[in-house]
XYZ file of N, CA and C in Angstrom:
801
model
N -163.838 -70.424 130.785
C -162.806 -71.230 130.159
C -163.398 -72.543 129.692
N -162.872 -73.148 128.779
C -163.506 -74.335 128.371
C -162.950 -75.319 128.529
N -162.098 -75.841 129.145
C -161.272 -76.904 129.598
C -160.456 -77.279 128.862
N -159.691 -78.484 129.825
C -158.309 -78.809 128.935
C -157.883 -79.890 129.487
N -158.694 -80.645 129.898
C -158.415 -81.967 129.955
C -160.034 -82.616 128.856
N -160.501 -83.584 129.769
C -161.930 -83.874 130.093
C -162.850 -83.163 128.488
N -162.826 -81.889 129.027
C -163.669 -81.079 128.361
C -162.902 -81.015 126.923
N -162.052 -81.187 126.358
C -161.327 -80.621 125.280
C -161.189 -82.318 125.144
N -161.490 -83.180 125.401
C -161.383 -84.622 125.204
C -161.293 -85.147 123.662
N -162.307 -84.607 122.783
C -163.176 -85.000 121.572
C -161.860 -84.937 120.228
N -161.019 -86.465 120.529
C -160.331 -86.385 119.846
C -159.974 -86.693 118.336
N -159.763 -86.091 116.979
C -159.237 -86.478 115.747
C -159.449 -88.727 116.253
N -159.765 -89.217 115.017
C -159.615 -91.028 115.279
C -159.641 -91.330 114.352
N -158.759 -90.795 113.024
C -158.968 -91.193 111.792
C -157.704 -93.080 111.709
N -157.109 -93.079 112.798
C -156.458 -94.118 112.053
C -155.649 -94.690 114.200
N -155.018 -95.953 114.035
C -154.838 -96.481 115.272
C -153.287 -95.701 115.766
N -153.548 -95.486 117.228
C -152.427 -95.032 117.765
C -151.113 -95.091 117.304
N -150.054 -93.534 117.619
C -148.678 -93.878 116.931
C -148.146 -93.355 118.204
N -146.663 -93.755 118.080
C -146.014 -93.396 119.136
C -144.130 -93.473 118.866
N -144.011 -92.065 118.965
C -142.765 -91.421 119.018
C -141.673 -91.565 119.889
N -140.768 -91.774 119.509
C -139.284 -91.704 119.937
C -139.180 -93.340 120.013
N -138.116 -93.845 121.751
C -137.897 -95.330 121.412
C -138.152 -95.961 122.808
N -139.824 -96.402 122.754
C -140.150 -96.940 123.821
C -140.048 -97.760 124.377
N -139.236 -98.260 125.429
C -139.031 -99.686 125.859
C -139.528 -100.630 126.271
N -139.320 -101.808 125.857
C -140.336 -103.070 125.447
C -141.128 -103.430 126.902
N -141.102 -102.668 127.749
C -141.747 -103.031 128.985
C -143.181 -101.893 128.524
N -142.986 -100.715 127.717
C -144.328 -99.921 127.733
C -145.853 -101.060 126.652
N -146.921 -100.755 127.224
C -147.973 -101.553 126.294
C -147.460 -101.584 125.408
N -148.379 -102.344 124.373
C -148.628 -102.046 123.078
C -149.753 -101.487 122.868
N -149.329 -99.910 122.697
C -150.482 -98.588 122.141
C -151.066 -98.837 120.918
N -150.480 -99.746 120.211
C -150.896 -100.343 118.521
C -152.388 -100.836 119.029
N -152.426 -101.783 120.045
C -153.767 -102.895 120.193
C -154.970 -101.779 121.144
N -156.251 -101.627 120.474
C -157.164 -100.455 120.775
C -157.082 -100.188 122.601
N -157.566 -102.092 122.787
C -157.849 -101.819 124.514
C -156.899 -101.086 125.078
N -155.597 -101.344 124.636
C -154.217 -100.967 125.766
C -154.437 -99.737 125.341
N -154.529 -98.812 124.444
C -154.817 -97.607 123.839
C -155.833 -97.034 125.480
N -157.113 -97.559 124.988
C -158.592 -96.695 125.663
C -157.696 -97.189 127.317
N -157.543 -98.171 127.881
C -156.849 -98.270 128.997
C -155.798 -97.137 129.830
N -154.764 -96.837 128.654
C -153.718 -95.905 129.100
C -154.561 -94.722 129.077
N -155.338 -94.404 128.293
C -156.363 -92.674 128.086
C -156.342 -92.664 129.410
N -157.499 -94.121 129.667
C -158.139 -93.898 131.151
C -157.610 -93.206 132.172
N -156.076 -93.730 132.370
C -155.379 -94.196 133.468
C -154.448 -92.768 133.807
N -154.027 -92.121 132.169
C -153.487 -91.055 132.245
C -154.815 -89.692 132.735
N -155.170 -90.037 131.631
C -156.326 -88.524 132.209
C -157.201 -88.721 133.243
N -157.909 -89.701 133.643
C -158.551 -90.192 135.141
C -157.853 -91.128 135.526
N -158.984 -92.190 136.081
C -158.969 -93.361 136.775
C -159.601 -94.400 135.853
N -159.354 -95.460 136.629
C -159.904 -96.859 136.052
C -160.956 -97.041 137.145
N -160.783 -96.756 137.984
C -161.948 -96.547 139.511
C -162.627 -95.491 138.875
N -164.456 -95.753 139.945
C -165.142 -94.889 139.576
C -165.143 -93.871 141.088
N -164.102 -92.623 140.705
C -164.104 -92.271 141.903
C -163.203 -90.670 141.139
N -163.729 -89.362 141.583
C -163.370 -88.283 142.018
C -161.716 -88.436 141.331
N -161.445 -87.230 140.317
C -160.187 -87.240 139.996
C -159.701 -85.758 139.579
N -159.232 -84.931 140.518
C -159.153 -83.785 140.361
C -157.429 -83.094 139.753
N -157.910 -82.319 139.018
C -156.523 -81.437 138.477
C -156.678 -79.976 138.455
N -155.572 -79.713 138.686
C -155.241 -78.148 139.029
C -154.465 -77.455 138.189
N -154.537 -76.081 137.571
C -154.092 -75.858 136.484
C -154.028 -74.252 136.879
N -152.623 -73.492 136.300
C -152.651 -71.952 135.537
C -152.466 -71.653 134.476
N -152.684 -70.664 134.485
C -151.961 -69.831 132.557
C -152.631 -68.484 132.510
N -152.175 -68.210 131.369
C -151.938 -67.013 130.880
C -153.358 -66.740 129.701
N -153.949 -65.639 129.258
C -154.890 -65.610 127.783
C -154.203 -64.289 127.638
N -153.945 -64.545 126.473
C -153.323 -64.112 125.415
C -154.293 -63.085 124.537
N -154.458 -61.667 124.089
C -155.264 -61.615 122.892
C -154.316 -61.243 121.694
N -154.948 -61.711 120.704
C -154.216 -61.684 119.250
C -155.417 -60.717 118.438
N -154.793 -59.832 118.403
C -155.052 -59.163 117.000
C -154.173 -58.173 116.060
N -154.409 -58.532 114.828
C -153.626 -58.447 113.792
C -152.539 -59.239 113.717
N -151.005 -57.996 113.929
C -150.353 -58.478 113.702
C -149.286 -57.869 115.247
N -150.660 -57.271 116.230
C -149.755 -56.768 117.731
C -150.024 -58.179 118.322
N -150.321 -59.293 118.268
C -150.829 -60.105 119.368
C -149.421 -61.198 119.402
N -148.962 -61.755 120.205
C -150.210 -62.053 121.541
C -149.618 -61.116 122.627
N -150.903 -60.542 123.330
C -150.833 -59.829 124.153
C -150.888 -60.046 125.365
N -150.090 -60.406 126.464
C -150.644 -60.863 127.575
C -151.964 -60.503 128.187
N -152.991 -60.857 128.842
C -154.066 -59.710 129.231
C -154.715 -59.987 130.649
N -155.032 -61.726 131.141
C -155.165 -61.978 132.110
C -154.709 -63.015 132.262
N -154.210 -63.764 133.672
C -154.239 -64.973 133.993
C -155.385 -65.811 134.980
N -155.364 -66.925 134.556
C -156.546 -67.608 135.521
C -156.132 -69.182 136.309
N -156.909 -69.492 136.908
C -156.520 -70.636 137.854
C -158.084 -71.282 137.952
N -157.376 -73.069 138.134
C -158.779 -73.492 138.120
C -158.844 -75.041 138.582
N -160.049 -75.600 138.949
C -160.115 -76.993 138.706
C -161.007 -77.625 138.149
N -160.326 -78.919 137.559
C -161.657 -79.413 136.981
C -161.372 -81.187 137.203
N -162.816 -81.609 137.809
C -162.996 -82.784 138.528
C -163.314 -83.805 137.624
N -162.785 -85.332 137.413
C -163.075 -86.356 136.362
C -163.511 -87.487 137.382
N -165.095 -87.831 136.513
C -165.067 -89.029 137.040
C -165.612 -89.963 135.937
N -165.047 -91.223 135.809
C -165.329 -92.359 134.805
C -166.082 -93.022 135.352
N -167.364 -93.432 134.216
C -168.189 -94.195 134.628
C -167.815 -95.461 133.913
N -168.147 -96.472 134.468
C -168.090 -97.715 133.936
C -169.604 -97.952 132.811
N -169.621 -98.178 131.455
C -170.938 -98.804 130.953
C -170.727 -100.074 130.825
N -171.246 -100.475 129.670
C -171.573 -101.971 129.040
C -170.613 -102.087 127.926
N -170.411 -103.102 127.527
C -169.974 -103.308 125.744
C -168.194 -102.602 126.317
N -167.494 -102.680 127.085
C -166.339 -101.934 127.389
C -166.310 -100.384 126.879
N -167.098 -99.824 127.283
C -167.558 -98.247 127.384
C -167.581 -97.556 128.377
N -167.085 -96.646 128.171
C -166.547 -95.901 129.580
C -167.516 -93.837 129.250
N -168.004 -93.290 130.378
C -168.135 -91.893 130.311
C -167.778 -91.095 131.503
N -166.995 -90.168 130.249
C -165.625 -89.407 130.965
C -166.572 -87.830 131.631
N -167.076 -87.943 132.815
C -167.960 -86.792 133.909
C -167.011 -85.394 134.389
N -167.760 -84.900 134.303
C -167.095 -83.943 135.407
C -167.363 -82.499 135.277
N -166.821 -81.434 136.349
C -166.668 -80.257 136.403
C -165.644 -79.197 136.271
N -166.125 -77.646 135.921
C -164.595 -76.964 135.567
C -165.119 -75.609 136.534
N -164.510 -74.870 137.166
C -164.568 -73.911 138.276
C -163.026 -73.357 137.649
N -163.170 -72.234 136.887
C -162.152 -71.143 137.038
C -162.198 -69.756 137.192
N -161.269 -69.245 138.031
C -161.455 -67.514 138.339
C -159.504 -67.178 138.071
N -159.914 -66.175 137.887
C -159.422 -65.183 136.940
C -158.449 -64.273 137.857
N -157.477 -63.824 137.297
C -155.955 -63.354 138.545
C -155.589 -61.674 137.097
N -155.241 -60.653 137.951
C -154.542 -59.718 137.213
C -153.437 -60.336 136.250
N -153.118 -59.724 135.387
C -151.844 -60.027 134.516
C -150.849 -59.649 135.446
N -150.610 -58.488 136.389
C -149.986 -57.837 136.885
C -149.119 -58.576 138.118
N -150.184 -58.429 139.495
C -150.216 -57.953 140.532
C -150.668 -60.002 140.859
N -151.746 -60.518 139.936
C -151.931 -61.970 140.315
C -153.135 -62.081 141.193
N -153.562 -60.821 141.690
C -154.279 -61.136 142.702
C -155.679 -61.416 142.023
N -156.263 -62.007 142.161
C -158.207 -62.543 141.845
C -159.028 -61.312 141.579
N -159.466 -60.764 140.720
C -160.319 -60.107 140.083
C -161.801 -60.335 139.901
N -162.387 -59.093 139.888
C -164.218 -59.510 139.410
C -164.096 -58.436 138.354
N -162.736 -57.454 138.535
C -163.362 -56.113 137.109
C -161.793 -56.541 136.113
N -162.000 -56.100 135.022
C -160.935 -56.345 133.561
C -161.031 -55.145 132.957
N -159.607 -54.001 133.170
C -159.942 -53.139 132.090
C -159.195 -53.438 131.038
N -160.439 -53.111 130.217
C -160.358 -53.993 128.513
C -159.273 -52.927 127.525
N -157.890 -53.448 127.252
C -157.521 -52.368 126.938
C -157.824 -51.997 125.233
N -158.855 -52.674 124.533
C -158.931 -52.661 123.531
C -160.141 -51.749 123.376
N -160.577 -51.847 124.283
C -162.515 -51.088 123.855
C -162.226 -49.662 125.113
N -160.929 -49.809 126.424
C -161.313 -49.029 127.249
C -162.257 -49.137 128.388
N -162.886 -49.653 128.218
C -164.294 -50.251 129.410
C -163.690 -51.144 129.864
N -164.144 -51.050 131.647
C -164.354 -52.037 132.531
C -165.208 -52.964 132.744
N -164.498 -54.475 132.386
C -165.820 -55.705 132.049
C -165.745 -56.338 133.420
N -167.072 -56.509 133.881
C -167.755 -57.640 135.054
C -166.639 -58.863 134.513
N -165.920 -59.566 135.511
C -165.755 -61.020 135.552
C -166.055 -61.855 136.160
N -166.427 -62.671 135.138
C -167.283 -64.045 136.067
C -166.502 -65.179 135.881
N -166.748 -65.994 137.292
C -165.672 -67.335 137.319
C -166.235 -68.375 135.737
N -165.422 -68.889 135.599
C -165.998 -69.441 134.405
C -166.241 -71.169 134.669
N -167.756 -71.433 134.940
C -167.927 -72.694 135.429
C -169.249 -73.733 134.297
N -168.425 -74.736 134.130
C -169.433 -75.866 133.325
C -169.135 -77.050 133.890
N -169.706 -77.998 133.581
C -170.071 -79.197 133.083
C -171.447 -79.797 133.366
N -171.341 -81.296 134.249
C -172.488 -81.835 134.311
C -172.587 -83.455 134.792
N -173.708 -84.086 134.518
C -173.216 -85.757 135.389
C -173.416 -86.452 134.002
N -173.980 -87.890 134.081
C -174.055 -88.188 133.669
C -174.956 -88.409 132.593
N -174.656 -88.650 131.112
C -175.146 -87.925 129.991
C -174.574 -86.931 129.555
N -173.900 -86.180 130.133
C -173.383 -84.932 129.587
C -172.148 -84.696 129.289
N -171.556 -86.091 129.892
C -170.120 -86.341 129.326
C -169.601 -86.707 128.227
N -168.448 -87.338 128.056
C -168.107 -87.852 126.663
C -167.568 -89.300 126.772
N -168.394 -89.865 125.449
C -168.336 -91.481 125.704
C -167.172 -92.078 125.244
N -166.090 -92.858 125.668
C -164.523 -93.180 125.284
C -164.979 -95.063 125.485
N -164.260 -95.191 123.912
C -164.041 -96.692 123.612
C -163.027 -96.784 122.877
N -163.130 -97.933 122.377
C -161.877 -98.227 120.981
C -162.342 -98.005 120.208
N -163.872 -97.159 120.348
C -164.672 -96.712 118.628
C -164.370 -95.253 118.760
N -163.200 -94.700 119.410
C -163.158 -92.984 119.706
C -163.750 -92.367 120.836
N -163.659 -91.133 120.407
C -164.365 -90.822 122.109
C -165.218 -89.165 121.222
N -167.003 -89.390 122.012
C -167.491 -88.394 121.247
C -168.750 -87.944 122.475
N -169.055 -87.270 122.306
C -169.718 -86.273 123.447
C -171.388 -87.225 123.595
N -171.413 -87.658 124.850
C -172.460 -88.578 124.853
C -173.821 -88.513 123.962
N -174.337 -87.326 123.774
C -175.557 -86.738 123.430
C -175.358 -86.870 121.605
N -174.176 -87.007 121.085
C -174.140 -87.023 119.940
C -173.416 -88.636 119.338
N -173.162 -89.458 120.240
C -173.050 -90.636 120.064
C -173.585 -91.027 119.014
N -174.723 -91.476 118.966
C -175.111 -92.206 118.070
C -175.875 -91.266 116.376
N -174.865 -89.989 116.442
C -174.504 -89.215 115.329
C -172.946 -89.422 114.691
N -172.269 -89.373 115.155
C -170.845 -89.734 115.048
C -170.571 -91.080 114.568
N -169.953 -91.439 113.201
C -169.219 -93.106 113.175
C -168.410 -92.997 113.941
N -168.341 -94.722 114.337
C -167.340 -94.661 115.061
C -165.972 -95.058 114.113
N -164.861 -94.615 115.077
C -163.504 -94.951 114.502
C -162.781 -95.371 115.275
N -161.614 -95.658 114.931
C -160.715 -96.020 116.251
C -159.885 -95.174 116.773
N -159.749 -94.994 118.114
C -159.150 -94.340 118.864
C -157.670 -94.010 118.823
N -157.798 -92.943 118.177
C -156.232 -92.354 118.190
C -155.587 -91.527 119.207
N -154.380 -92.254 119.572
C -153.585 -90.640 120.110
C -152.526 -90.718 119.731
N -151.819 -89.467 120.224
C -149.985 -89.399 119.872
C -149.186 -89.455 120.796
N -148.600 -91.025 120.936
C -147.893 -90.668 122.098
C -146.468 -90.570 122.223
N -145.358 -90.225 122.959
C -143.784 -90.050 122.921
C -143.580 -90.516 123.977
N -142.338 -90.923 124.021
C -141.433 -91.975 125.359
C -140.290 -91.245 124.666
N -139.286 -90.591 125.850
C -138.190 -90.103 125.790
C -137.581 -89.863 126.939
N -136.559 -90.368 127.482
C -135.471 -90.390 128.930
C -136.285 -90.505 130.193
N -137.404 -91.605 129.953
C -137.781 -91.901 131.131
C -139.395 -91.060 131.442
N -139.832 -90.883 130.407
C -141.459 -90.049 130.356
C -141.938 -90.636 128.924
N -143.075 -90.540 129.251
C -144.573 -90.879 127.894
C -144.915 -89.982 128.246
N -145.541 -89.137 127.442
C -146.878 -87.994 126.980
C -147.797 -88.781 125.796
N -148.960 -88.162 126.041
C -150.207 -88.455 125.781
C -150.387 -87.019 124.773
N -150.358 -87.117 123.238
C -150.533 -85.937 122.839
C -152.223 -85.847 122.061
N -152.649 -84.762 122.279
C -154.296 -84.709 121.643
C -154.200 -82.805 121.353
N -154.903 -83.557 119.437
C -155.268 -82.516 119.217
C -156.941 -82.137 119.057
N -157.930 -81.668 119.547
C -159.112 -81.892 119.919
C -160.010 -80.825 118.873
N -160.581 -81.990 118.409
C -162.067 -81.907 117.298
C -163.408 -81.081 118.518
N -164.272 -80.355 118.087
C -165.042 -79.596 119.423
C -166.304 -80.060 118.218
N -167.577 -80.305 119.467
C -169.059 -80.205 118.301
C -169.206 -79.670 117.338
N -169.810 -79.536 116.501
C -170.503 -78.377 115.620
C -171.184 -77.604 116.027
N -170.937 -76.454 115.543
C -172.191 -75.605 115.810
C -171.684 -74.479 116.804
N -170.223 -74.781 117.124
C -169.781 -73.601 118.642
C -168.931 -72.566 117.423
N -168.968 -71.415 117.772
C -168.157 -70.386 116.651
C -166.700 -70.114 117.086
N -166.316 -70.364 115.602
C -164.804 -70.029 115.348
C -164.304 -68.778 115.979
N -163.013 -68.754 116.441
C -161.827 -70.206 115.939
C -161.416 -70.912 117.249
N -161.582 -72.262 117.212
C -162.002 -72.952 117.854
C -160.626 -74.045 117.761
N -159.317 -74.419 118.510
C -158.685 -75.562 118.500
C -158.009 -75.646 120.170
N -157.210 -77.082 119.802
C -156.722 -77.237 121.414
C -155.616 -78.587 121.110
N -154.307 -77.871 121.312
C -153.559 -79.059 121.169
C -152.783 -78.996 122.734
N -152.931 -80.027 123.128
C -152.552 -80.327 124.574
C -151.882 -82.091 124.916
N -151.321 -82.053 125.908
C -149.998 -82.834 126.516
C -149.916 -83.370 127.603
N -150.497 -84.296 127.793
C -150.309 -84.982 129.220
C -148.875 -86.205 129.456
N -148.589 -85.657 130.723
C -146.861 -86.483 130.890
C -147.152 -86.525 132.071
N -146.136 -88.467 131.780
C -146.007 -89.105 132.928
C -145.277 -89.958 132.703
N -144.571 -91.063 134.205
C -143.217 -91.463 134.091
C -143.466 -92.404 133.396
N -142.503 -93.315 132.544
C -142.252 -94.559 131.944
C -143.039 -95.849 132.995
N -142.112 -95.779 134.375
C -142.070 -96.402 135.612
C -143.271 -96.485 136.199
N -144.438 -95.454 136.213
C -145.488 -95.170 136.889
C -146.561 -96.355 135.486
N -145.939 -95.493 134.128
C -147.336 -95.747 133.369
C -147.378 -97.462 132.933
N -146.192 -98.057 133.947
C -146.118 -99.856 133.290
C -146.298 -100.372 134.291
N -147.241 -99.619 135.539
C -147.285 -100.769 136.528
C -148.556 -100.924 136.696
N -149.061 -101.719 136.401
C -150.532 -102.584 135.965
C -151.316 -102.439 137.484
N -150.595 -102.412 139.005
C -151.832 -102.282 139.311
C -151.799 -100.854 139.755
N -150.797 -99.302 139.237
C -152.132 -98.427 139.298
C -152.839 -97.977 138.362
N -153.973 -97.956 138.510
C -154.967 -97.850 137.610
C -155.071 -96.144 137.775
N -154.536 -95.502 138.263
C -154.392 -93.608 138.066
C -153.525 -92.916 138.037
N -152.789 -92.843 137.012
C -151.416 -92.417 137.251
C -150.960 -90.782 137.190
N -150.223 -90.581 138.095
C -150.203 -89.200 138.532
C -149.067 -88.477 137.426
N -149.459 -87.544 136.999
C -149.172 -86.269 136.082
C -149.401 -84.972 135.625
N -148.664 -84.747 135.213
C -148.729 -83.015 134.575
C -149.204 -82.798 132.788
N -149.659 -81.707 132.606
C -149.901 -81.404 131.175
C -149.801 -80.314 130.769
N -149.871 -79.799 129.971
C -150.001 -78.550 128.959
C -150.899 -78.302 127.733
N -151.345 -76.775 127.557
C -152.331 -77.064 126.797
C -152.041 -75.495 125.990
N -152.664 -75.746 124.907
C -153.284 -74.364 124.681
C -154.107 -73.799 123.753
N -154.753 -73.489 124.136
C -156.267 -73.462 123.641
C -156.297 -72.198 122.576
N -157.012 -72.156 121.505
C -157.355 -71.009 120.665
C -158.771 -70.653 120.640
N -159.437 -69.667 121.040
C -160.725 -69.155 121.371
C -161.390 -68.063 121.084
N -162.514 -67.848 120.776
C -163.075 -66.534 120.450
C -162.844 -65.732 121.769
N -163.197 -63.977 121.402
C -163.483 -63.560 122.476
C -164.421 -63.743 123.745
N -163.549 -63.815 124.595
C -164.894 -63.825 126.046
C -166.227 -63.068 125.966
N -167.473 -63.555 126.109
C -169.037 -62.923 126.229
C -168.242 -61.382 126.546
N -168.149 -61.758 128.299
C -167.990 -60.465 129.063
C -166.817 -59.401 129.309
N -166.173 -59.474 127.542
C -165.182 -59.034 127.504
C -166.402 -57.871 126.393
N -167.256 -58.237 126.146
C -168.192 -57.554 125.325
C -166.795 -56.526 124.293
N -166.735 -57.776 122.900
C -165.703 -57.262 122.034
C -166.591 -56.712 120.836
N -167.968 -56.894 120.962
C -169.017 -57.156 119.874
C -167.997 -57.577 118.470
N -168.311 -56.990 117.031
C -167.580 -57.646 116.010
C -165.810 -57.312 116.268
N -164.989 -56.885 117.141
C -163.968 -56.267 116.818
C -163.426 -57.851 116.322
N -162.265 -57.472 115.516
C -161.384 -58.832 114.785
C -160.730 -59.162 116.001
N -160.157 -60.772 115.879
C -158.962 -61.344 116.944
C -159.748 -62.464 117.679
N -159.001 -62.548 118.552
C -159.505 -64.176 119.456
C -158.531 -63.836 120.582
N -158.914 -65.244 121.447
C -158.100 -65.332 122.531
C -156.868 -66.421 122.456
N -155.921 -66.385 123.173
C -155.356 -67.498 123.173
C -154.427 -67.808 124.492
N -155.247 -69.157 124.847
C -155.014 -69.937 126.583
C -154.127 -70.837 126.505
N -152.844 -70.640 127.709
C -151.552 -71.167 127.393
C -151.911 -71.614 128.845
N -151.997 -72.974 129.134
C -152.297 -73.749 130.524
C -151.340 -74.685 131.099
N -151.027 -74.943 132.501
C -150.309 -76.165 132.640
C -150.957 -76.543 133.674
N -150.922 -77.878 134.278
C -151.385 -78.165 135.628
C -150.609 -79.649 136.048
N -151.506 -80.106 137.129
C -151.159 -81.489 138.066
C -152.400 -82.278 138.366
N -152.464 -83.534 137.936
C -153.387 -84.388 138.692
C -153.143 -84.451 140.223
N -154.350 -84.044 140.724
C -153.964 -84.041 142.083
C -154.392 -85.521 143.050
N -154.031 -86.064 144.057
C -154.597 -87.337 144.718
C -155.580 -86.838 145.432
N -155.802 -85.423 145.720
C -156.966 -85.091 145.981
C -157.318 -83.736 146.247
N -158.564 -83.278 146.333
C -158.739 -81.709 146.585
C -157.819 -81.467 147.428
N -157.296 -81.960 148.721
C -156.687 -81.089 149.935
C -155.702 -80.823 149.149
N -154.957 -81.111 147.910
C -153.862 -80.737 147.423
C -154.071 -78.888 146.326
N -155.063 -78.918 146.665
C -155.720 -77.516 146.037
C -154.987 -76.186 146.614
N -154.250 -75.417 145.927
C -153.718 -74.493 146.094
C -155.241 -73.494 147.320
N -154.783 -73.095 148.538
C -155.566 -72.828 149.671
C -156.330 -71.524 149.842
N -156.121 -70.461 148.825
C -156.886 -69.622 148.547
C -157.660 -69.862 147.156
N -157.253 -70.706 146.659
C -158.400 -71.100 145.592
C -159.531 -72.110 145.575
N -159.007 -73.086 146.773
C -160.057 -74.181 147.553
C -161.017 -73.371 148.485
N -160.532 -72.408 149.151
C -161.408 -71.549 150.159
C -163.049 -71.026 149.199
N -162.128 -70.183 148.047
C -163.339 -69.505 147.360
C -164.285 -70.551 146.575
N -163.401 -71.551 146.105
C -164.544 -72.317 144.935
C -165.393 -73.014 146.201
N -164.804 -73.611 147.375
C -166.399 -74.471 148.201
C -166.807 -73.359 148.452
N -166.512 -72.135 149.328
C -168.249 -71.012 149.479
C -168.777 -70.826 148.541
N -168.314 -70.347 147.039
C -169.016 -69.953 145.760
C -169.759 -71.034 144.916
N -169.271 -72.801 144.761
C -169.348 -72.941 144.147
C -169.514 -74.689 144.681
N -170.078 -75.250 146.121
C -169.592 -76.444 146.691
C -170.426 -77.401 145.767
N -171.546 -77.108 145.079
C -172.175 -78.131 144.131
C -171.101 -78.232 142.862
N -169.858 -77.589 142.533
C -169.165 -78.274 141.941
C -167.572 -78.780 142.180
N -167.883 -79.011 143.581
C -166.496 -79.619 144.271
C -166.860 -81.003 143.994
N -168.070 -81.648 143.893
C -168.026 -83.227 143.774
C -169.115 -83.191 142.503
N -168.849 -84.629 141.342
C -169.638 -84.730 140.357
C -170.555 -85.533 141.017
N -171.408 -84.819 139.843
C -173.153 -85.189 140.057
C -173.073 -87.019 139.191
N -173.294 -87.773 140.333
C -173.534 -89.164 140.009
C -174.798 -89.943 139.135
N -175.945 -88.631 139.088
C -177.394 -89.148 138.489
C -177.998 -88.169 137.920
């Protein structure tokens, strides 16, 4: 899986923040860049440099032609944020993604997928990336762009879309991905949180939910070779205050399988 916070970060910055519906004069001003890169922070991590974990399910979908979308598997996952503080008010957004994979059916955790398009039974593998530092993505009021390609990218200013309606702000992003990864490739996703939570200056992490959903080629180990179609990942989750809040058969398997990515790599 390719994420949906963090990882799906690399947002459109053609012009300065807008914001929908009728927000009351106690929320920032999302117009002025800092309060902009500030609220990112605060909604999707921390303002602390410290461990920020979210928990997420959904559904993948395959689409082809004109039978899709097809339900086919569901998966579960986490993925860990940590902000580094730089220089020049620059911030890089770290972390890890650990997901495994549940029947469409029955829910229960899988290693085999029968593929109902090809007939064959595909190997599944948990689907795990990221990395420390350097390998993240760099967030300012000049945009936010994948560290390694920084100083390829102009900068622009940091856009998002945000809404205030009966007592909630969402954080809306529709996410630009490198060059060079193969089509079809998008991700429009939703982070929400209270009015009340997101105007009180001293927390600097404010706790919320999101939605996402991702459009994707076929999986490697779905081995589709040329057949037509894609995937498509319908996600929701929770910032959690911390791993122990990890759903308890999915915390069990990712520390035996996977404990070098329960905490980000600091160096």
């Amino acid at each position: 899986m390719s994420g949906f916070g963090a990882i799906g970060l690399i947002a459109a910055s053609d012009s300065l923040p807008r914001v929908a519906g009728s927000p009351p004069k106690s929320v920032p001003d999302l117009s002025r860049p800092e309060e902009n890169l500030e609220a990112v922070l605060r909604v999707t991590g921390s303002l602390r440099e410290e461990d920020v974990p979210w928990w997420y399910d959904g559904t993948i979908y395959g689409m082809v032609g004109e039978n899709g979308p097809t339900p086919l598997i569901r998966f579960e996952g986490m993925e860990l944020y940590w902000v580094r503080h730089l220089d020049d008010g620059e911030y890089e957004l770290i972390g890890n993604t650990v997901t495994f994979f549940r029947d469409i059916e029955s829910g229960r955790m899988i290693d085999r997928f029968s593929n109902p398009y090809t007939g064959e039974e595909n190997a599944v593998p948990a689907a795990v990336q990221g990395g420390g530092p350097g390998r993240g993505f760099n967030l300012s009021v000049n945009g936010v762009r994948p560290t390694k390609l920084k100083d390829k990218i102009p900068d622009e200013p940091l856009k998002k879309w945000w809404s205030v309606a009966a007592g909630r702000i969402w954080m809306n992003n529709d996410t630009v991905y490198p060059p060079g990864l193969p089509p079809p490739r998008a991700q429009g996703q939703s982070m929400f949180a209270t009015v009340e939570e997101f105007n009180d200056p001293e927390l600097v992490r404010i706790p919320g939910v999101f939605s996402s959903t991702v459009t994707m080629p076929w999986q490697e180990w779905m081995e589709m070779g040329d057949r037509p179609g894609h995937l498509l990942w319908h996600a929701a989750g929770v910032k959690l205050a911390s791993q122990d809040q990890l759903p308890a058969e999915y915390r069990k398997r990712a520390e035996a399988e996977y404990p070098e990515r329960m905490v980000v790599a600091r160096e």
